[in-house]
Amino acid sequence: MKRLFLFAILLWSVTAIQAQRPSFLPANHWVDSVFKTLTKEQKIAQLMVLRLSSIGPNRTITFFDKEVEEAIRKYNIGAICLFQGGPVKQANLINYFQSIAQTPLMVAIDGENGLGMRLDSVQGLPRQMMMGAVQDPALIYEYGRVVGEQCKRMGIQVNYAPVVDVNNNPNNPVINDRSFGEDKYKVAEYGIQYMKGMQDAGTMACAKHFPGHGDVDVDSHYDLPIINKSKEQLDSLELYPFREIFKAGIGSVMIAHLAVPAIDNTANRATSISKNNVTNLLRKEMHYNGLTFTDALEMKGVAKYYPDGEISLQALIAGNDMLCLPGDIPGSIDKILKAIRKRKLSWKAIDAHVKKVLHAKYEYGLANWKPIETKNLTADLNSKVGAMRRLIAEKALTLLRNDDYGIYPLTKGKRVAYVGFGLTKDNVFAEQVRKDYDAQVYYFDYRLDSAKVAPMLELFKNRYDVVVIGMHNYSRYPANSFGVSNAALSLVKGLQQQHQTITLAFGNPYLIKNFCDAKVLVACYEDDDITQTVATDLIAGRLQAKGKLPVTVCESLKFGDGLVIKRLLPGVPAATLGFKQAQLNDSIDAVMYDAIRQQAIPGGVVLVAKDGKIVFERAYGYLTYDSTEPVYPETIYDLASVTKIMATTVSVMKLYDEGKIDLQKTLGDYLPWVKGTNKEGLKLWDVILHQAGLKSFIPFYRETVNGADGNSPNWNFYALKPDSAHHVRVADHLFMRNDWVDTIYSRILTSNLEPGNRYIYSDNDFIFLGKVVEAITGMPLEAYVKKTFYDKLDMTSTGFKPRDRFPLNYIAPTEKEAGFRQQLIQGDVHDPGAAMFGGVAGHAGLFSNAYDLAILSQVLLNGGVLGGQNFFSKATVDYFTAYHSDISRRGLGFDKPEKDNATRKEPYPTLSASPLTYGHTGFTGTCFWIDPQYNLVYIFLSNRVNSPDINKFLRMNVRPRVHEAIYQALLH
């Protein structure tokens, strides 16, 4: 029989081209033409969905390919549903079945968290409970699109997702972490985003389980759950997400096996076979006209009451379109035919169901079916899973408590132990805490008895400063405390009472009810390698917690709890602000992945905000090419010349707004030490416009290195360690003579001025302006901008000399400098001149992450205000950001688009930027651009100077291509 099947597969491959069934008919014509070919029995069979495989008690997989083939040939069944098995084998079977089917088969899957939920060798995606912790609906849309693309690649037309049940019963044994949570509004919103993403990718979504399976404590796989609620209660909660997702255009809905007396009080009549539920409530009252699928009719909650095909008949009488896993096909057809003869059911109803099913097949491409290409199939199905898992983890992990001051974030230098509950060997989290903190790792398996608790507590006494507790490998469902032993819970409590602890729950958050009083507590929701890796970065502080609890776990930790850094620009779906969401995501991803692949950059961050709301924020790649440390949205970058705006120009604007600076005055009016030089009479107006004639760049460092090629520091100027004569840090183990700073200023003062009225982009212009700010305010530049802007805006990452404030792995390294400093520059300013000023200068030295840079950008876009705080007047913002030169494109400090952009071969910064646009770029691979015409902020951060070819980034036009992609997704 196996050889016969293999021969059939081979025969299919020879004749596959004939099986593609190309059709150019309009939908109604195609449906009618197919409908006319069907016999009465085949019409009924078109409404049936058959199981292709199942998994046994020892996880052995059984395929029912012979039974499915027989059902196709004998009955012309309408659909199959994929369960366990490898994707290539399943694809070959689908190809074969489609080639022999008289009517193309609809292929379905129950893949709420992606195809990895069912298919082996395909990685799973996070469950919906973890997504419910995410505060970014746009990411849920993207998740749905990834799942939809998987289905499309696998030849699947409908995915039984999303779950839109409101899980308001913590003891629910069947929904639980499959739900987005307990809040009906979030469940509805996220369900709609998931649905839109999937259907935009060409896969029909299916809302389940109508009328709402969240408030039960019986598993319908084994018995019929009862929901004793009034119709008014159902309307106000369970039905709300369904009503909203129906209005949003979901293609199908799955009907649950529930006993709901308020809908139908007939004994043992489940909602799946209730006319009151399907026809009266769903169709007539809620006006839903899409496809309906029953939940699996083989489930004991209904099958035990209606055996031998009776359940199929009852489901059709109720008004369902498709019968999932009916089991007894001939018995079902016979019962249905007899019922029609007895007028319990009409052919008119059957025909309407069949035509609706055929219309769905047409809509989802089955009129022009093409065989699934199995080459690279598994790799394609996995291609976006890792990145999506990481994005979800970055935005879902939830810091619930931080009551033990000084423990979180966990810094090095402490004596750390890690107790991995549910472990018998190291996992990724354990390996990482060993590496990061030289931690001692202990395992406590749930099979260990309580006799082990007291000795472990005694062992730990006075031995460790911090104990990290990780709850791993526990059950998804609440029975028996999620499978966590009493001994384990006792040890957790003992450790929390005895030590300073950080407790992380890697799984269902309802487990946290057992230790709600933990001093430092993190909900991680899943237990895969990626989530564990992100969790180690979270406790180290490289990543800020962004998630909030999707459910209430105890009286003190309720839905919506989570310690989240104040975000002034909350994320929203891009589509709500006029973007084509899929186009925005795909086009930016394509540019960034291409740049990383070609080693133009090792990684980077892109942020897009419109109307004061983030619509795109994503990190890519790694800190360096030989690094395993990923870039996060919080990664801090050297901004290079963006310093000119986000430190110096905004300071000048503030002083101008306060009437403390006059741009028509000269450097000599503010800086006494320039008097008597050719710089004394330079007007600030010309300086800020880069047309004062100052040299663009003076290589100060060349006088302090050995040899003409500048390959090594001259130790007459430098010391390896700071001392009384060498306080100026220029790099790791490299400190410059204190008196040489005066020499640098002398070199600027004695430099020649360029003749004529010329535009010369110059660092020296902003070195002078930074000193003017200091002279007027009486404060160092870094202190003034911190006090005036960064602190007030909670821009915690933004500032000079980040090594003084953050661990190195928070900061992206810049160039591995072959000459001068001869080391990888990380946390010290890349610009050598700014480095020789001690890391602070008006032209370079500022570091920031993308989000904080977006905050200050939003202040500018808002005309100088944000969150009720006023920083400068709108008139000042408009004045500084307008064109002000006849010989350049510059504003006052700000860069702007070329005035003849529309006709330029290489428009700057990009073709579609409006003339109102202003911003700046940085040498290290950074930029920000603000376009008031579209209320748009664009941030790009990278360390392109870390590339083997630092100019490839410029040749590839990475920043402009991303910038233009934003406009294309918005305007077209």
PDB file of N, CA, C and O in Angstrom, residues 396-442:
ATOM      1  N   ALA A 396       6.392  42.371  25.508  1.00  0.00           N
ATOM      2  CA  ALA A 396       5.416  41.714  26.392  1.00  0.00           C
ATOM      3  C   ALA A 396       5.922  41.526  27.812  1.00  0.00           C
ATOM      4  O   ALA A 396       5.128  41.591  28.761  1.00  0.00           O
ATOM      5  N   LEU A 397       7.213  41.261  27.988  1.00  0.00           N
ATOM      6  CA  LEU A 397       7.721  40.972  29.331  1.00  0.00           C
ATOM      7  C   LEU A 397       7.318  42.086  30.283  1.00  0.00           C
ATOM      8  O   LEU A 397       7.465  43.273  29.978  1.00  0.00           O
ATOM      9  N   THR A 398       6.786  41.696  31.443  1.00  0.00           N
ATOM     10  CA  THR A 398       6.107  42.631  32.336  1.00  0.00           C
ATOM     11  C   THR A 398       6.784  42.657  33.700  1.00  0.00           C
ATOM     12  O   THR A 398       6.852  41.629  34.385  1.00  0.00           O
ATOM     13  N   LEU A 399       7.274  43.832  34.067  1.00  0.00           N
ATOM     14  CA  LEU A 399       7.828  44.032  35.406  1.00  0.00           C
ATOM     15  C   LEU A 399       6.673  44.377  36.333  1.00  0.00           C
ATOM     16  O   LEU A 399       6.100  45.469  36.256  1.00  0.00           O
ATOM     17  N   LEU A 400       6.327  43.445  37.215  1.00  0.00           N
ATOM     18  CA  LEU A 400       5.148  43.615  38.067  1.00  0.00           C
ATOM     19  C   LEU A 400       5.476  44.269  39.398  1.00  0.00           C
ATOM     20  O   LEU A 400       4.667  45.020  39.948  1.00  0.00           O
ATOM     21  N   ARG A 401       6.656  43.978  39.914  1.00  0.00           N
ATOM     22  CA  ARG A 401       7.080  44.606  41.175  1.00  0.00           C
ATOM     23  C   ARG A 401       8.565  44.924  41.093  1.00  0.00           C
ATOM     24  O   ARG A 401       9.351  44.184  40.496  1.00  0.00           O
ATOM     25  N   ASN A 402       8.939  46.022  41.723  1.00  0.00           N
ATOM     26  CA  ASN A 402      10.344  46.382  41.884  1.00  0.00           C
ATOM     27  C   ASN A 402      10.493  47.089  43.217  1.00  0.00           C
ATOM     28  O   ASN A 402      10.825  48.271  43.297  1.00  0.00           O
ATOM     29  N   ASP A 403      10.225  46.324  44.288  1.00  0.00           N
ATOM     30  CA  ASP A 403      10.163  46.899  45.627  1.00  0.00           C
ATOM     31  C   ASP A 403      11.458  46.763  46.411  1.00  0.00           C
ATOM     32  O   ASP A 403      11.544  47.269  47.536  1.00  0.00           O
ATOM     33  N   ASP A 404      12.441  46.091  45.854  1.00  0.00           N
ATOM     34  CA  ASP A 404      13.713  45.901  46.557  1.00  0.00           C
ATOM     35  C   ASP A 404      14.746  46.805  45.906  1.00  0.00           C
ATOM     36  O   ASP A 404      15.391  46.433  44.924  1.00  0.00           O
ATOM     37  N   TYR A 405      14.895  47.998  46.411  1.00  0.00           N
ATOM     38  CA  TYR A 405      15.723  49.016  45.750  1.00  0.00           C
ATOM     39  C   TYR A 405      17.157  48.531  45.570  1.00  0.00           C
ATOM     40  O   TYR A 405      17.767  47.980  46.483  1.00  0.00           O
ATOM     41  N   GLY A 406      17.684  48.738  44.374  1.00  0.00           N
ATOM     42  CA  GLY A 406      19.074  48.411  44.101  1.00  0.00           C
ATOM     43  C   GLY A 406      19.313  47.015  43.566  1.00  0.00           C
ATOM     44  O   GLY A 406      20.442  46.666  43.245  1.00  0.00           O
ATOM     45  N   ILE A 407      18.254  46.201  43.475  1.00  0.00           N
ATOM     46  CA  ILE A 407      18.416  44.837  42.980  1.00  0.00           C
ATOM     47  C   ILE A 407      18.169  44.781  41.475  1.00  0.00           C
ATOM     48  O   ILE A 407      18.904  44.132  40.730  1.00  0.00           O
ATOM     49  N   TYR A 408      17.106  45.442  41.032  1.00  0.00           N
ATOM     50  CA  TYR A 408      16.796  45.478  39.600  1.00  0.00           C
ATOM     51  C   TYR A 408      17.034  46.888  39.085  1.00  0.00           C
ATOM     52  O   TYR A 408      16.559  47.843  39.686  1.00  0.00           O
ATOM     53  N   PRO A 409      17.766  47.046  37.961  1.00  0.00           N
ATOM     54  CA  PRO A 409      18.455  46.009  37.187  1.00  0.00           C
ATOM     55  C   PRO A 409      19.605  45.375  37.973  1.00  0.00           C
ATOM     56  O   PRO A 409      20.212  46.019  38.814  1.00  0.00           O
ATOM     57  N   LEU A 410      19.876  44.131  37.652  1.00  0.00           N
ATOM     58  CA  LEU A 410      20.902  43.363  38.349  1.00  0.00           C
ATOM     59  C   LEU A 410      22.266  43.677  37.767  1.00  0.00           C
ATOM     60  O   LEU A 410      22.514  43.445  36.580  1.00  0.00           O
ATOM     61  N   THR A 411      23.131  44.229  38.582  1.00  0.00           N
ATOM     62  CA  THR A 411      24.466  44.611  38.116  1.00  0.00           C
ATOM     63  C   THR A 411      25.502  43.564  38.494  1.00  0.00           C
ATOM     64  O   THR A 411      25.291  42.758  39.404  1.00  0.00           O
ATOM     65  N   LYS A 412      26.607  43.610  37.798  1.00  0.00           N
ATOM     66  CA  LYS A 412      27.688  42.666  38.087  1.00  0.00           C
ATOM     67  C   LYS A 412      28.373  43.051  39.394  1.00  0.00           C
ATOM     68  O   LYS A 412      28.277  44.164  39.870  1.00  0.00           O
ATOM     69  N   GLY A 413      29.092  42.070  39.959  1.00  0.00           N
ATOM     70  CA  GLY A 413      29.809  42.332  41.197  1.00  0.00           C
ATOM     71  C   GLY A 413      29.121  41.773  42.426  1.00  0.00           C
ATOM     72  O   GLY A 413      29.699  41.749  43.508  1.00  0.00           O
ATOM     73  N   LYS A 414      27.870  41.329  42.256  1.00  0.00           N
ATOM     74  CA  LYS A 414      27.144  40.711  43.371  1.00  0.00           C
ATOM     75  C   LYS A 414      27.319  39.200  43.323  1.00  0.00           C
ATOM     76  O   LYS A 414      27.569  38.612  42.278  1.00  0.00           O
ATOM     77  N   ARG A 415      27.155  38.579  44.481  1.00  0.00           N
ATOM     78  CA  ARG A 415      27.148  37.115  44.548  1.00  0.00           C
ATOM     79  C   ARG A 415      25.740  36.651  44.184  1.00  0.00           C
ATOM     80  O   ARG A 415      24.788  36.893  44.916  1.00  0.00           O
ATOM     81  N   VAL A 416      25.641  35.975  43.034  1.00  0.00           N
ATOM     82  CA  VAL A 416      24.333  35.651  42.469  1.00  0.00           C
ATOM     83  C   VAL A 416      24.153  34.139  42.373  1.00  0.00           C
ATOM     84  O   VAL A 416      25.070  33.421  41.957  1.00  0.00           O
ATOM     85  N   ALA A 417      22.970  33.673  42.746  1.00  0.00           N
ATOM     86  CA  ALA A 417      22.572  32.282  42.523  1.00  0.00           C
ATOM     87  C   ALA A 417      21.332  32.274  41.652  1.00  0.00           C
ATOM     88  O   ALA A 417      20.492  33.181  41.735  1.00  0.00           O
ATOM     89  N   TYR A 418      21.232  31.256  40.817  1.00  0.00           N
ATOM     90  CA  TYR A 418      20.018  31.077  40.025  1.00  0.00           C
ATOM     91  C   TYR A 418      19.414  29.723  40.364  1.00  0.00           C
ATOM     92  O   TYR A 418      20.083  28.691  40.278  1.00  0.00           O
ATOM     93  N   VAL A 419      18.142  29.734  40.742  1.00  0.00           N
ATOM     94  CA  VAL A 419      17.431  28.491  41.025  1.00  0.00           C
ATOM     95  C   VAL A 419      16.405  28.298  39.906  1.00  0.00           C
ATOM     96  O   VAL A 419      15.433  29.051  39.800  1.00  0.00           O
ATOM     97  N   GLY A 420      16.648  27.293  39.084  1.00  0.00           N
ATOM     98  CA  GLY A 420      15.761  26.984  37.970  1.00  0.00           C
ATOM     99  C   GLY A 420      14.764  25.920  38.369  1.00  0.00           C
ATOM    100  O   GLY A 420      15.100  24.720  38.395  1.00  0.00           O
ATOM    101  N   PHE A 421      13.554  26.336  38.715  1.00  0.00           N
ATOM    102  CA  PHE A 421      12.512  25.378  39.088  1.00  0.00           C
ATOM    103  C   PHE A 421      11.979  24.714  37.824  1.00  0.00           C
ATOM    104  O   PHE A 421      11.772  25.363  36.796  1.00  0.00           O
ATOM    105  N   GLY A 422      11.786  23.391  37.903  1.00  0.00           N
ATOM    106  CA  GLY A 422      11.343  22.636  36.739  1.00  0.00           C
ATOM    107  C   GLY A 422      12.469  22.240  35.810  1.00  0.00           C
ATOM    108  O   GLY A 422      12.232  21.684  34.733  1.00  0.00           O
ATOM    109  N   LEU A 423      13.714  22.505  36.218  1.00  0.00           N
ATOM    110  CA  LEU A 423      14.872  22.177  35.380  1.00  0.00           C
ATOM    111  C   LEU A 423      15.644  20.993  35.945  1.00  0.00           C
ATOM    112  O   LEU A 423      15.687  20.773  37.160  1.00  0.00           O
ATOM    113  N   THR A 424      16.281  20.266  35.046  1.00  0.00           N
ATOM    114  CA  THR A 424      17.239  19.225  35.428  1.00  0.00           C
ATOM    115  C   THR A 424      18.591  19.468  34.756  1.00  0.00           C
ATOM    116  O   THR A 424      19.538  18.737  34.981  1.00  0.00           O
ATOM    117  N   LYS A 425      18.646  20.491  33.902  1.00  0.00           N
ATOM    118  CA  LYS A 425      19.892  20.883  33.252  1.00  0.00           C
ATOM    119  C   LYS A 425      19.779  22.341  32.839  1.00  0.00           C
ATOM    120  O   LYS A 425      18.690  22.925  32.858  1.00  0.00           O
ATOM    121  N   ASP A 426      20.912  22.920  32.454  1.00  0.00           N
ATOM    122  CA  ASP A 426      20.907  24.324  32.058  1.00  0.00           C
ATOM    123  C   ASP A 426      20.011  24.572  30.849  1.00  0.00           C
ATOM    124  O   ASP A 426      19.997  23.781  29.898  1.00  0.00           O
ATOM    125  N   ASN A 427      19.266  25.662  30.905  1.00  0.00           N
ATOM    126  CA  ASN A 427      18.606  26.188  29.714  1.00  0.00           C
ATOM    127  C   ASN A 427      19.320  27.480  29.317  1.00  0.00           C
ATOM    128  O   ASN A 427      20.350  27.837  29.901  1.00  0.00           O
ATOM    129  N   VAL A 428      18.799  28.193  28.338  1.00  0.00           N
ATOM    130  CA  VAL A 428      19.461  29.404  27.847  1.00  0.00           C
ATOM    131  C   VAL A 428      19.576  30.449  28.940  1.00  0.00           C
ATOM    132  O   VAL A 428      20.612  31.118  29.078  1.00  0.00           O
ATOM    133  N   PHE A 429      18.529  30.606  29.747  1.00  0.00           N
ATOM    134  CA  PHE A 429      18.569  31.598  30.819  1.00  0.00           C
ATOM    135  C   PHE A 429      19.666  31.263  31.820  1.00  0.00           C
ATOM    136  O   PHE A 429      20.437  32.137  32.232  1.00  0.00           O
ATOM    137  N   ALA A 430      19.746  29.996  32.205  1.00  0.00           N
ATOM    138  CA  ALA A 430      20.778  29.585  33.165  1.00  0.00           C
ATOM    139  C   ALA A 430      22.174  29.816  32.600  1.00  0.00           C
ATOM    140  O   ALA A 430      23.074  30.311  33.298  1.00  0.00           O
ATOM    141  N   GLU A 431      22.375  29.469  31.330  1.00  0.00           N
ATOM    142  CA  GLU A 431      23.673  29.677  30.709  1.00  0.00           C
ATOM    143  C   GLU A 431      24.059  31.154  30.713  1.00  0.00           C
ATOM    144  O   GLU A 431      25.216  31.507  30.960  1.00  0.00           O
ATOM    145  N   GLN A 432      23.076  32.019  30.456  1.00  0.00           N
ATOM    146  CA  GLN A 432      23.374  33.440  30.357  1.00  0.00           C
ATOM    147  C   GLN A 432      23.689  34.061  31.712  1.00  0.00           C
ATOM    148  O   GLN A 432      24.582  34.906  31.825  1.00  0.00           O
ATOM    149  N   VAL A 433      22.969  33.647  32.776  1.00  0.00           N
ATOM    150  CA  VAL A 433      23.276  34.227  34.086  1.00  0.00           C
ATOM    151  C   VAL A 433      24.616  33.691  34.607  1.00  0.00           C
ATOM    152  O   VAL A 433      25.308  34.384  35.360  1.00  0.00           O
ATOM    153  N   ARG A 434      24.988  32.493  34.221  1.00  0.00           N
ATOM    154  CA  ARG A 434      26.347  32.027  34.534  1.00  0.00           C
ATOM    155  C   ARG A 434      27.377  32.965  33.901  1.00  0.00           C
ATOM    156  O   ARG A 434      28.348  33.384  34.540  1.00  0.00           O
ATOM    157  N   LYS A 435      27.142  33.269  32.614  1.00  0.00           N
ATOM    158  CA  LYS A 435      28.086  34.101  31.854  1.00  0.00           C
ATOM    159  C   LYS A 435      28.108  35.538  32.366  1.00  0.00           C
ATOM    160  O   LYS A 435      29.180  36.131  32.550  1.00  0.00           O
ATOM    161  N   ASP A 436      26.930  36.108  32.625  1.00  0.00           N
ATOM    162  CA  ASP A 436      26.850  37.531  32.971  1.00  0.00           C
ATOM    163  C   ASP A 436      27.276  37.826  34.402  1.00  0.00           C
ATOM    164  O   ASP A 436      27.863  38.883  34.667  1.00  0.00           O
ATOM    165  N   TYR A 437      26.945  36.925  35.327  1.00  0.00           N
ATOM    166  CA  TYR A 437      27.140  37.230  36.746  1.00  0.00           C
ATOM    167  C   TYR A 437      28.007  36.206  37.478  1.00  0.00           C
ATOM    168  O   TYR A 437      28.138  36.287  38.691  1.00  0.00           O
ATOM    169  N   ASP A 438      28.562  35.267  36.717  1.00  0.00           N
ATOM    170  CA  ASP A 438      29.301  34.169  37.336  1.00  0.00           C
ATOM    171  C   ASP A 438      28.420  33.498  38.397  1.00  0.00           C
ATOM    172  O   ASP A 438      28.871  33.155  39.493  1.00  0.00           O
ATOM    173  N   ALA A 439      27.146  33.330  38.051  1.00  0.00           N
ATOM    174  CA  ALA A 439      26.161  32.825  39.006  1.00  0.00           C
ATOM    175  C   ALA A 439      26.325  31.328  39.236  1.00  0.00           C
ATOM    176  O   ALA A 439      26.703  30.577  38.333  1.00  0.00           O
ATOM    177  N   GLN A 440      26.014  30.898  40.448  1.00  0.00           N
ATOM    178  CA  GLN A 440      25.893  29.482  40.753  1.00  0.00           C
ATOM    179  C   GLN A 440      24.464  29.058  40.388  1.00  0.00           C
ATOM    180  O   GLN A 440      23.498  29.741  40.750  1.00  0.00           O
ATOM    181  N   VAL A 441      24.319  27.949  39.682  1.00  0.00           N
ATOM    182  CA  VAL A 441      23.017  27.526  39.191  1.00  0.00           C
ATOM    183  C   VAL A 441      22.577  26.246  39.903  1.00  0.00           C
ATOM    184  O   VAL A 441      23.356  25.292  40.023  1.00  0.00           O
ATOM    185  N   TYR A 442      21.335  26.256  40.361  1.00  0.00           N
ATOM    186  CA  TYR A 442      20.745  25.106  41.037  1.00  0.00           C
ATOM    187  C   TYR A 442      19.456  24.727  40.316  1.00  0.00           C
ATOM    188  O   TYR A 442      18.756  25.588  39.782  1.00  0.00           O
TER     189      TYR A 442
END
